[in-house]
PDB file of C-alpha atoms in Angstrom:
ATOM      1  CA  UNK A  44      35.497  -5.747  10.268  1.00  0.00           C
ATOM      2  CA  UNK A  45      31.832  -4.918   9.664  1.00  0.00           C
ATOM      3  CA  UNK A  46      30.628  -2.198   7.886  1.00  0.00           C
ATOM      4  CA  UNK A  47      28.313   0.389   9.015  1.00  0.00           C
ATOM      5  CA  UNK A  48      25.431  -1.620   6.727  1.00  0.00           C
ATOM      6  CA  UNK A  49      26.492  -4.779   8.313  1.00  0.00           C
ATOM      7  CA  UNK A  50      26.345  -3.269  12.400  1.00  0.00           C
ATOM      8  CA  UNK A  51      22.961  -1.453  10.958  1.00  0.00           C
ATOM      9  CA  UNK A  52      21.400  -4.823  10.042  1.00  0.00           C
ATOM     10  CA  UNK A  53      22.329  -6.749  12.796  1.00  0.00           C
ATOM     11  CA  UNK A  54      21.997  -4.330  15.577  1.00  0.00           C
ATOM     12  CA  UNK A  55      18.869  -5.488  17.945  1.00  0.00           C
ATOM     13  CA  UNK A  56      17.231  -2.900  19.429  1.00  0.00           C
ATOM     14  CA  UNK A  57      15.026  -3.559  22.349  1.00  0.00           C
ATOM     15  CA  UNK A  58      11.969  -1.842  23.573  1.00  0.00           C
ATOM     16  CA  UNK A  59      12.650   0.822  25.484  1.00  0.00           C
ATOM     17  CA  UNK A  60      15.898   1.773  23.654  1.00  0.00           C
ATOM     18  CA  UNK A  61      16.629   3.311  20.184  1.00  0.00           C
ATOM     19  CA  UNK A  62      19.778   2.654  17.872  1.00  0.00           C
ATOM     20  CA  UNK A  63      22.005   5.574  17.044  1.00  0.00           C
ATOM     21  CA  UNK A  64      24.743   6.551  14.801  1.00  0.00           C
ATOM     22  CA  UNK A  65      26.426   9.967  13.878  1.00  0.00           C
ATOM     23  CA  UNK A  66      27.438  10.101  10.018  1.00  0.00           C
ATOM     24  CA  UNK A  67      29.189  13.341  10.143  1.00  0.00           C
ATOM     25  CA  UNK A  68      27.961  16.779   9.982  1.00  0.00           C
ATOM     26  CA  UNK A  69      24.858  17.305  11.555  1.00  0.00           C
ATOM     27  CA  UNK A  70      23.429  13.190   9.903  1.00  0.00           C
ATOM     28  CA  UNK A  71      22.096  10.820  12.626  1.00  0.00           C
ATOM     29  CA  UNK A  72      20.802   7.931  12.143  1.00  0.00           C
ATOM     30  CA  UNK A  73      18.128   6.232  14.053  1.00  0.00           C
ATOM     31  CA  UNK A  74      17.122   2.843  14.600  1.00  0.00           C
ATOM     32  CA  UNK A  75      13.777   1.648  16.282  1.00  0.00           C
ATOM     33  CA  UNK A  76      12.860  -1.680  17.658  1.00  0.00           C
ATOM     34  CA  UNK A  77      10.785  -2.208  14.534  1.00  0.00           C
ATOM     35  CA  UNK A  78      14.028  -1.906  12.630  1.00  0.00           C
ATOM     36  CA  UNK A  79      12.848   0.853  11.014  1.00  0.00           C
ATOM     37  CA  UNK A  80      15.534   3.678   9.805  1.00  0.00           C
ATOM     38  CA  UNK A  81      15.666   7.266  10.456  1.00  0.00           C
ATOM     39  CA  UNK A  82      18.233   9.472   8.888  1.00  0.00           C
ATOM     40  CA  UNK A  83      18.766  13.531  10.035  1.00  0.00           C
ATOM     41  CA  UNK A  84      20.512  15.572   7.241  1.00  0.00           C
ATOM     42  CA  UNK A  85      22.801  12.744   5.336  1.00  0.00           C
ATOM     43  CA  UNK A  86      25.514  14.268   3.783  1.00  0.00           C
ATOM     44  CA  UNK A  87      27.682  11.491   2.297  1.00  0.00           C
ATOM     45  CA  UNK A  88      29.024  13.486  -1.082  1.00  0.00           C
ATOM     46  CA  UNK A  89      31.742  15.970  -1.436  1.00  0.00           C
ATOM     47  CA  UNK A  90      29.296  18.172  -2.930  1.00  0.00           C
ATOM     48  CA  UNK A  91      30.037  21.268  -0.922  1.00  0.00           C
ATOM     49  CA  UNK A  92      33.720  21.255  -2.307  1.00  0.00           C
ATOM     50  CA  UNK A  93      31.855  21.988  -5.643  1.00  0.00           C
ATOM     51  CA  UNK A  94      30.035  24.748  -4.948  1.00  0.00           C
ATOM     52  CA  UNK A  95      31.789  26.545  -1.753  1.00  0.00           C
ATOM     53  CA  UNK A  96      35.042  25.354  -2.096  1.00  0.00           C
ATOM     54  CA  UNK A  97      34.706  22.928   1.321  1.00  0.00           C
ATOM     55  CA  UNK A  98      36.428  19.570   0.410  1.00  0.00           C
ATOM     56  CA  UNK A  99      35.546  16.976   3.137  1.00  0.00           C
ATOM     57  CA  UNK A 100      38.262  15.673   5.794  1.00  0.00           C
ATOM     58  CA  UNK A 101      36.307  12.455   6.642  1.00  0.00           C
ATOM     59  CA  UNK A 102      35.010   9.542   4.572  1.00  0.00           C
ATOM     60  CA  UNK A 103      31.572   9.141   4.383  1.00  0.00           C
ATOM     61  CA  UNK A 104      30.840   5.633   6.706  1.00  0.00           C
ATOM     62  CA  UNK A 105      27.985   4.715   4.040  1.00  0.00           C
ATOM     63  CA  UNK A 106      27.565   5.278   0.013  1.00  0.00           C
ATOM     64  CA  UNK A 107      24.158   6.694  -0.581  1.00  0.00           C
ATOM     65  CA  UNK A 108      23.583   3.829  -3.001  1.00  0.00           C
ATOM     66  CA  UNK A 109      24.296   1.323   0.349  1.00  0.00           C
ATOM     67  CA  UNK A 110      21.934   3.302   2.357  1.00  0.00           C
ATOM     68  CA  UNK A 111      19.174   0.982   3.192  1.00  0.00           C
ATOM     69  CA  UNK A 112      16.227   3.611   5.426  1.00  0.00           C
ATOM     70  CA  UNK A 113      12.636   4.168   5.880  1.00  0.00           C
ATOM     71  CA  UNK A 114      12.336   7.797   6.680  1.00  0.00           C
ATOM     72  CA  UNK A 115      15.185  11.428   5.845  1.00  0.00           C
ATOM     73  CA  UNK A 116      14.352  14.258   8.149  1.00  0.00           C
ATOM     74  CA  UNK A 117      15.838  17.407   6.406  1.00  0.00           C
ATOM     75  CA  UNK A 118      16.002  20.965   8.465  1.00  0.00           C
ATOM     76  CA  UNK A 119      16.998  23.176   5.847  1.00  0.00           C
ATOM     77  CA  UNK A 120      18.561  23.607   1.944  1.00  0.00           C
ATOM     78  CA  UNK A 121      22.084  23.783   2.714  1.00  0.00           C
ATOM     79  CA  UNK A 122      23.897  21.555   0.663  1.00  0.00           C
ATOM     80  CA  UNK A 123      25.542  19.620   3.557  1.00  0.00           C
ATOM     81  CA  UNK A 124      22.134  19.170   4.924  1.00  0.00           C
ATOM     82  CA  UNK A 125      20.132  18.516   1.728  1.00  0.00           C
ATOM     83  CA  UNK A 126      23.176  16.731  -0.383  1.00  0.00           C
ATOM     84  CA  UNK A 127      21.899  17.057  -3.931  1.00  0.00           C
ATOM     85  CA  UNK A 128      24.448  14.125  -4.329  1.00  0.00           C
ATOM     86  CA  UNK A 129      23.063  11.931  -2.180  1.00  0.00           C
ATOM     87  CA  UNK A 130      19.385  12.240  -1.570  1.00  0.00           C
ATOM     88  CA  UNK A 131      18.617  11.319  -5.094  1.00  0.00           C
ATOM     89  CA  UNK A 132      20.694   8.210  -5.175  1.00  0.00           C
ATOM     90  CA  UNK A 133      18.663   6.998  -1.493  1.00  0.00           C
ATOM     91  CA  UNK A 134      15.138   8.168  -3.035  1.00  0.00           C
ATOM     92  CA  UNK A 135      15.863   5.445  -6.123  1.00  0.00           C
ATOM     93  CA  UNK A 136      17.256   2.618  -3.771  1.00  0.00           C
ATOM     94  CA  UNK A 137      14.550   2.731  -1.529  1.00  0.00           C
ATOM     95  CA  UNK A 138      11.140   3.461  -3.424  1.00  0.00           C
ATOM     96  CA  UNK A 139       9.203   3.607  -0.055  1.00  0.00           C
ATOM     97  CA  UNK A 140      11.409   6.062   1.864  1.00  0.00           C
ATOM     98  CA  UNK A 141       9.781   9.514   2.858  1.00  0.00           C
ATOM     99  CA  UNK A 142      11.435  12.217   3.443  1.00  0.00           C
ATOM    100  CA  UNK A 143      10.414  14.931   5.942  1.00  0.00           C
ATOM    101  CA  UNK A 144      11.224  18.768   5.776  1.00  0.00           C
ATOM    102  CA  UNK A 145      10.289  22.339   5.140  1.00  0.00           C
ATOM    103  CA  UNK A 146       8.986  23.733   2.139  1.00  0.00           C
ATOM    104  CA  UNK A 147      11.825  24.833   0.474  1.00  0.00           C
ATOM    105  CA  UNK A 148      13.188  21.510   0.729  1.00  0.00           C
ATOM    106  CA  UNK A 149      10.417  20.048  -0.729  1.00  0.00           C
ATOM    107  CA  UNK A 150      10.971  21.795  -3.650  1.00  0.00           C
ATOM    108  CA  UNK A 151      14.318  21.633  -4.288  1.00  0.00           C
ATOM    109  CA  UNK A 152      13.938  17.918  -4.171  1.00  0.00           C
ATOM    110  CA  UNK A 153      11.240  17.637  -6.856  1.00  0.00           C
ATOM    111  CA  UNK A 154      14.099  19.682  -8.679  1.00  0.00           C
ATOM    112  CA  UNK A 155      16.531  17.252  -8.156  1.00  0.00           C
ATOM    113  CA  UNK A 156      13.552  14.346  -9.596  1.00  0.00           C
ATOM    114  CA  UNK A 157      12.554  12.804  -6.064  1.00  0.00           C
ATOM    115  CA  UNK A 158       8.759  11.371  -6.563  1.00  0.00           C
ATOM    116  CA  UNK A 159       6.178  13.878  -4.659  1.00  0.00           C
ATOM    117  CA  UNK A 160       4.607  11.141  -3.101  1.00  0.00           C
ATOM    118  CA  UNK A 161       7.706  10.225  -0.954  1.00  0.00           C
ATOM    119  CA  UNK A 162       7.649  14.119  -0.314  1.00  0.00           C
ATOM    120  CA  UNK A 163       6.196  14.934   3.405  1.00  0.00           C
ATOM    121  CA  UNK A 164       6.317  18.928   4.248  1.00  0.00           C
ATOM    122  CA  UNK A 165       6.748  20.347   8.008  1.00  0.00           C
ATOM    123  CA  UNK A 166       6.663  23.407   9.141  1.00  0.00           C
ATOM    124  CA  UNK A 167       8.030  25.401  12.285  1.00  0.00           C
ATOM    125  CA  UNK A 168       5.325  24.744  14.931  1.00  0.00           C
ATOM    126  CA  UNK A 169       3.914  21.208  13.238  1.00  0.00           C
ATOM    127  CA  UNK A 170       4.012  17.741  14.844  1.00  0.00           C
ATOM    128  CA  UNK A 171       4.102  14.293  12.763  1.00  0.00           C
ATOM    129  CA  UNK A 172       3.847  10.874  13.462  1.00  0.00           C
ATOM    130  CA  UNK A 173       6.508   9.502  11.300  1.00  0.00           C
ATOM    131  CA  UNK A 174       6.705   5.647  11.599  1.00  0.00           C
ATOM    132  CA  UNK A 175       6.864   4.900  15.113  1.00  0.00           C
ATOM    133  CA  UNK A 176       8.026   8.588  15.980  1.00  0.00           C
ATOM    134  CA  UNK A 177       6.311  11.708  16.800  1.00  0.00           C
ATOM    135  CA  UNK A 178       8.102  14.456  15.314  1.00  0.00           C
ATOM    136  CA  UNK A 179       7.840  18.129  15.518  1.00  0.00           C
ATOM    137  CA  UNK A 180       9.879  20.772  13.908  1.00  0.00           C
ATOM    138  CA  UNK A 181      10.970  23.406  15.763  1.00  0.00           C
ATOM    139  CA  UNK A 182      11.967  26.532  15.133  1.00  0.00           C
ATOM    140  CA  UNK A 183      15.947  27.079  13.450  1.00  0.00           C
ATOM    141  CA  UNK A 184      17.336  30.815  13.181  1.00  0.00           C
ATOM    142  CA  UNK A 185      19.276  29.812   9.799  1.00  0.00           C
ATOM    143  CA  UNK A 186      17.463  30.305   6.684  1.00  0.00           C
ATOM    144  CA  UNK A 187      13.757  31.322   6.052  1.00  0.00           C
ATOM    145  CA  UNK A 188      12.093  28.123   6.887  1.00  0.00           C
ATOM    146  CA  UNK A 189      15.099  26.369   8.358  1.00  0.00           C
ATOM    147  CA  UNK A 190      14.080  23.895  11.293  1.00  0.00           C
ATOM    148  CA  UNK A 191      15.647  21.872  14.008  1.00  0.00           C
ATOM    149  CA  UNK A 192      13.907  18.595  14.867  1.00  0.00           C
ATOM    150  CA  UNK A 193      12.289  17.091  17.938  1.00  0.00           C
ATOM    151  CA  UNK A 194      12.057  13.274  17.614  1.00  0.00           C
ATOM    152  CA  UNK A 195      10.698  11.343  20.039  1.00  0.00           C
ATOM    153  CA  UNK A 196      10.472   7.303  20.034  1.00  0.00           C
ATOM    154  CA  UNK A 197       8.570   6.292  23.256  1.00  0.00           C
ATOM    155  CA  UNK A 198       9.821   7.647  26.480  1.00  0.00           C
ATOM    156  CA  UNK A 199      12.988   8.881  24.468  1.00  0.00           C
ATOM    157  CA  UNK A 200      13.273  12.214  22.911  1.00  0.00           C
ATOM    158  CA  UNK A 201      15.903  13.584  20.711  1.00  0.00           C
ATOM    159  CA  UNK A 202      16.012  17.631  19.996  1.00  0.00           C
ATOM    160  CA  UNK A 203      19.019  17.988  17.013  1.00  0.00           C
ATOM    161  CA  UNK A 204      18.999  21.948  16.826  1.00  0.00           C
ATOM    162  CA  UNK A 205      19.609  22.160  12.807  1.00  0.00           C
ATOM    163  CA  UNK A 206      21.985  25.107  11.606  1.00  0.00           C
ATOM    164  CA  UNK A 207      20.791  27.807  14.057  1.00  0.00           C
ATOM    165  CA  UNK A 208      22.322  30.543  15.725  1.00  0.00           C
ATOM    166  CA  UNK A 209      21.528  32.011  19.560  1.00  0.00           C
ATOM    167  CA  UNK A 210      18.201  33.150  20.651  1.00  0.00           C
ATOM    168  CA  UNK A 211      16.150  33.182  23.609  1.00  0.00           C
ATOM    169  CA  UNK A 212      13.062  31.613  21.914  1.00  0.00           C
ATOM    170  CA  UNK A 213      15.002  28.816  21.660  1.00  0.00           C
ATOM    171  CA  UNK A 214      14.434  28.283  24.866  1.00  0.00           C
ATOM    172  CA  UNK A 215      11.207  27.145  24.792  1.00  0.00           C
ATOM    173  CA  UNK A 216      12.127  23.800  23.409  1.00  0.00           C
ATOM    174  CA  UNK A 217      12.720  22.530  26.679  1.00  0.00           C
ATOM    175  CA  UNK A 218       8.584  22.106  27.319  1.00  0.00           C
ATOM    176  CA  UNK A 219       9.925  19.038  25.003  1.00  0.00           C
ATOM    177  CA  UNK A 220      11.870  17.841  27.726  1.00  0.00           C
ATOM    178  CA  UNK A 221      14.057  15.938  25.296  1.00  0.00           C
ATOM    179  CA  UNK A 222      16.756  13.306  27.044  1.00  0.00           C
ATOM    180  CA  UNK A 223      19.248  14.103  24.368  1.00  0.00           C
ATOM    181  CA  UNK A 224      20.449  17.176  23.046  1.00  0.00           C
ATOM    182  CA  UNK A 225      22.588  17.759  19.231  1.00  0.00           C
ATOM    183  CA  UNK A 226      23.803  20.950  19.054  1.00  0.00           C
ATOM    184  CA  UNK A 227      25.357  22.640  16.216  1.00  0.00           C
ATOM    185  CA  UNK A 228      28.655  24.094  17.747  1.00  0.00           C
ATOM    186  CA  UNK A 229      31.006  25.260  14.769  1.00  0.00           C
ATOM    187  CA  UNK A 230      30.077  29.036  15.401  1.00  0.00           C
ATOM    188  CA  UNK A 231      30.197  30.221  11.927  1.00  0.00           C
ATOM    189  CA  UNK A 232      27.875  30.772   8.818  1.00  0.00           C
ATOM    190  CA  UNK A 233      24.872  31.144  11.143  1.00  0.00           C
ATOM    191  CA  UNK A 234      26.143  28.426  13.802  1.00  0.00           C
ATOM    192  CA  UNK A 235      26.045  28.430  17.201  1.00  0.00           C
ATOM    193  CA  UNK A 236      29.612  28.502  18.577  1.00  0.00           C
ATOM    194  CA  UNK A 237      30.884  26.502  21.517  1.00  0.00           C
ATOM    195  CA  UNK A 238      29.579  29.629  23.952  1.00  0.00           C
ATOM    196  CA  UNK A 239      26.309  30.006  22.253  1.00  0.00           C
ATOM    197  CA  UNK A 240      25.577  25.797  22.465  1.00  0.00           C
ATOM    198  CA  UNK A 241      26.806  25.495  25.899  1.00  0.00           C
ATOM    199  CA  UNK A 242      24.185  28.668  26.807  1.00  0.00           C
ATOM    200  CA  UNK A 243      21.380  26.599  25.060  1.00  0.00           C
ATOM    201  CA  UNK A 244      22.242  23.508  26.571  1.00  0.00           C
ATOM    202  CA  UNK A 245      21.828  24.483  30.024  1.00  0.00           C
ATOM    203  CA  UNK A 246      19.033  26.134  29.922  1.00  0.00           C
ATOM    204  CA  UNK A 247      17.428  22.958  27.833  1.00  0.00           C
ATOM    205  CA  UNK A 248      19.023  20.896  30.853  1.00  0.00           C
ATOM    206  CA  UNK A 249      18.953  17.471  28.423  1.00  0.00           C
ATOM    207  CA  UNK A 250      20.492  14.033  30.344  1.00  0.00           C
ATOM    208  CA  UNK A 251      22.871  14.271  27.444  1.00  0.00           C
ATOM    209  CA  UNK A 252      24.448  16.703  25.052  1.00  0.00           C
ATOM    210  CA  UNK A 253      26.098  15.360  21.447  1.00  0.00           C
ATOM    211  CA  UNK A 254      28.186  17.880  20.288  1.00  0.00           C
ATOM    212  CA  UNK A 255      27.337  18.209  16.133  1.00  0.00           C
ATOM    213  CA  UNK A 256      28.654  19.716  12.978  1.00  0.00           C
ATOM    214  CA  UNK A 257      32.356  20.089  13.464  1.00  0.00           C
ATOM    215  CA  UNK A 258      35.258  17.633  11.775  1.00  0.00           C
ATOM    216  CA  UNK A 259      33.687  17.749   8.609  1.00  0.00           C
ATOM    217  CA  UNK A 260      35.499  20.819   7.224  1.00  0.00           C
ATOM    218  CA  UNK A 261      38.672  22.066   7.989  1.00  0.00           C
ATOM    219  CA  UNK A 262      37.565  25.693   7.293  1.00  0.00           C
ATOM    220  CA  UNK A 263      34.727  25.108   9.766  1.00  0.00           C
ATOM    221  CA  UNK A 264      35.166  23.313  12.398  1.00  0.00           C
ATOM    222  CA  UNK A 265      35.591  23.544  16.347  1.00  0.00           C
ATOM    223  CA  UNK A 266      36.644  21.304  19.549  1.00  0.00           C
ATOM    224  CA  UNK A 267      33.926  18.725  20.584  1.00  0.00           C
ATOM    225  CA  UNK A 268      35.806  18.069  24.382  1.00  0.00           C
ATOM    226  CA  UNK A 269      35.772  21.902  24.912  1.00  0.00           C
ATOM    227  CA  UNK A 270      32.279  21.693  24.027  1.00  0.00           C
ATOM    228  CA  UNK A 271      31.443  19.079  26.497  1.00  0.00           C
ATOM    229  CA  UNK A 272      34.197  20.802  29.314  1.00  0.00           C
ATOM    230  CA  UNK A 273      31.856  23.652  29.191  1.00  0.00           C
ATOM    231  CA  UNK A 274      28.531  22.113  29.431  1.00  0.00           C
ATOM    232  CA  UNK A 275      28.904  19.588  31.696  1.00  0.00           C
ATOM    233  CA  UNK A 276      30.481  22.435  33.348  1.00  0.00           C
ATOM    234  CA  UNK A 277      27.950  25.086  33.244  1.00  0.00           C
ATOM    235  CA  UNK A 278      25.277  22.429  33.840  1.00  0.00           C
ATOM    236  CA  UNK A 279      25.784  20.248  36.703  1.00  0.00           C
ATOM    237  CA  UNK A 280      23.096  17.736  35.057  1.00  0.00           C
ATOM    238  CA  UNK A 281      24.328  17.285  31.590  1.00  0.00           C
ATOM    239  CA  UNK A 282      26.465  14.579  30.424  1.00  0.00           C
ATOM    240  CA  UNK A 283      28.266  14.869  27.620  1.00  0.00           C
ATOM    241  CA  UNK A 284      29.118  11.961  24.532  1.00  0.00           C
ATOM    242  CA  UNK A 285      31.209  12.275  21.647  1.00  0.00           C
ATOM    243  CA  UNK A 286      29.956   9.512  19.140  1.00  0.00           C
ATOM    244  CA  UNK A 287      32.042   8.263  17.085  1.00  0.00           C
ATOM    245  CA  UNK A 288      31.638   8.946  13.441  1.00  0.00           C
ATOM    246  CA  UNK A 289      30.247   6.155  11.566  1.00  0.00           C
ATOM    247  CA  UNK A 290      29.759   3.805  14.538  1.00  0.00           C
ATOM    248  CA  UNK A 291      26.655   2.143  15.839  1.00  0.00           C
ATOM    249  CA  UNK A 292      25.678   2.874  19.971  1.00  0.00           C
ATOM    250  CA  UNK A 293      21.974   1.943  21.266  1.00  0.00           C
ATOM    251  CA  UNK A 294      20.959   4.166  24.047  1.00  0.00           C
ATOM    252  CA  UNK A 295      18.548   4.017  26.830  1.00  0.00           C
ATOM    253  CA  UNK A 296      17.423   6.488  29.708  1.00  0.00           C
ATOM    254  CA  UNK A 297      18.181   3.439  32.077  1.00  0.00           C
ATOM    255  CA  UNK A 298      22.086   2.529  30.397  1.00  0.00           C
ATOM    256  CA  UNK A 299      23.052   5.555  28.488  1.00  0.00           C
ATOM    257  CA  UNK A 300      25.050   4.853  25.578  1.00  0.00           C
ATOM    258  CA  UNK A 301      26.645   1.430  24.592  1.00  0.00           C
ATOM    259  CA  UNK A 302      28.930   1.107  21.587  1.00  0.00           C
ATOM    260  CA  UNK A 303      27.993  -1.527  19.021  1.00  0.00           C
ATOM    261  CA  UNK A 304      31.928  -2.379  17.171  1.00  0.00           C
ATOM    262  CA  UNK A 305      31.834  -5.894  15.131  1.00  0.00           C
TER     263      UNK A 305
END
């Protein structure tokens, strides 16, 4: 069987389509048909059981010393978003990767002895091209300068919500008019819960909805099909996917999703 490096390497991505992968939590991964790498929020330690007692139920699909990536979006501090574990270990095995995030983040990874020149800062409101991506982070309701992310490759758009809970502003994200959705849908610790997501997700009105940040924890989880009863439910449009953790799909407007399994 491959690993996920292997399916990562291999995987051609055509024009028109990106490359996608879910590596628990609220980490995506992104392929373009460049071949370059985008990861969301990697969390592939067991950090949190460290420092908030939340021991991890899944195996990481990738050591952070196999990851192989051009760019790291990060939305906020929270150790299963910014892995103090893990980011260091992927700064070192790929001098040329940049990572993208708020200020605080920025400085808790010159902390941790990332280079400031693979340091790019965003802010709530700002729009980036990174690589062949426009980016812009959007506003989060989570910490202080917490962010979700819209990423958009081409005529495909991703919006991955970050840690956030409910709020009508929110709303406004859908002048992105983003094709997929990732919501946070755990409902605690300043989460959305299953109600709160489905809410956003029909007013975004996305072509798809991937439920996020659930499985990881046993203490803090909830049910991705219940998830996607209610919002394909509530919006008539919507479809929803659960990815599979630590497997490769591409995705296009035209085909949807197609799983990549070697």
């Amino acid at each position: 069987m491959s690993t996920f490096s292997d399916i990562q390497q291999i995987l051609d991505i055509t024009e028109n389509e990106i490359g996608i992968a879910w590596t628990g939590q609220a980490g995506f991964v992104f392929k373009d048909s460049d071949g370059k790498i985008y990861h969301t929020d990697p969390y592939l330690s067991n950090i949190c059981s460290q420092t908030v007692g939340y021991h991890r139920v899944v195996p990481a699909p990738v050591s952070a010393a196999k990851i192989t990536a051009d760019y790291v979006f990060v939305t906020h501090v929270h150790k299963d978003h910014l892995d103090d574990d893990s980011l260091p270990v992927m700064a070192k095995a790929n001098p040329g990767m940049k990572f993208v995030a708020p200020p605080s983040c920025i400085s808790r990874m010159l902390e941790l002895g990332i280079n400031y020149g693979q340091l790019i800062p965003i802010q709530r409101g700002e729009e980036k091209k990174i690589g062949n991506s426009m980016v812009k982070a959007v506003l989060a309701l989570h910490t202080d300068d917490s962010v979700g992310f819209v990423i958009k490759f081409g005529n495909l758009s991703f919006y991955i919500t970050g840690d956030t809970t409910y709020s009508n502003e929110l709303i406004n994200i859908k002048k992105e008019q983003p094709n997929v959705m990732m919501p946070c849908i755990n409902g605690r610790l300043g989460c959305m819960n299953i109600s709160d997501a489905v809410r956003l997700t029909g007013h975004i009105q996305p072509n798809f909805v991937i439920p996020m940040h659930y499985g990881m924890f046993k203490e803090n989880t909830a049910n991705p099909e219940e998830f996607i009863r209610q919002a394909e439910a509530s919006s008539g449009i919507t479809k929803g996917m659960i990815l599979k953790m630590g497997h490769w799909y591409s995705f296009s407007d035209k085909k949807g999703f197609t799983l990549h399994d070697i």
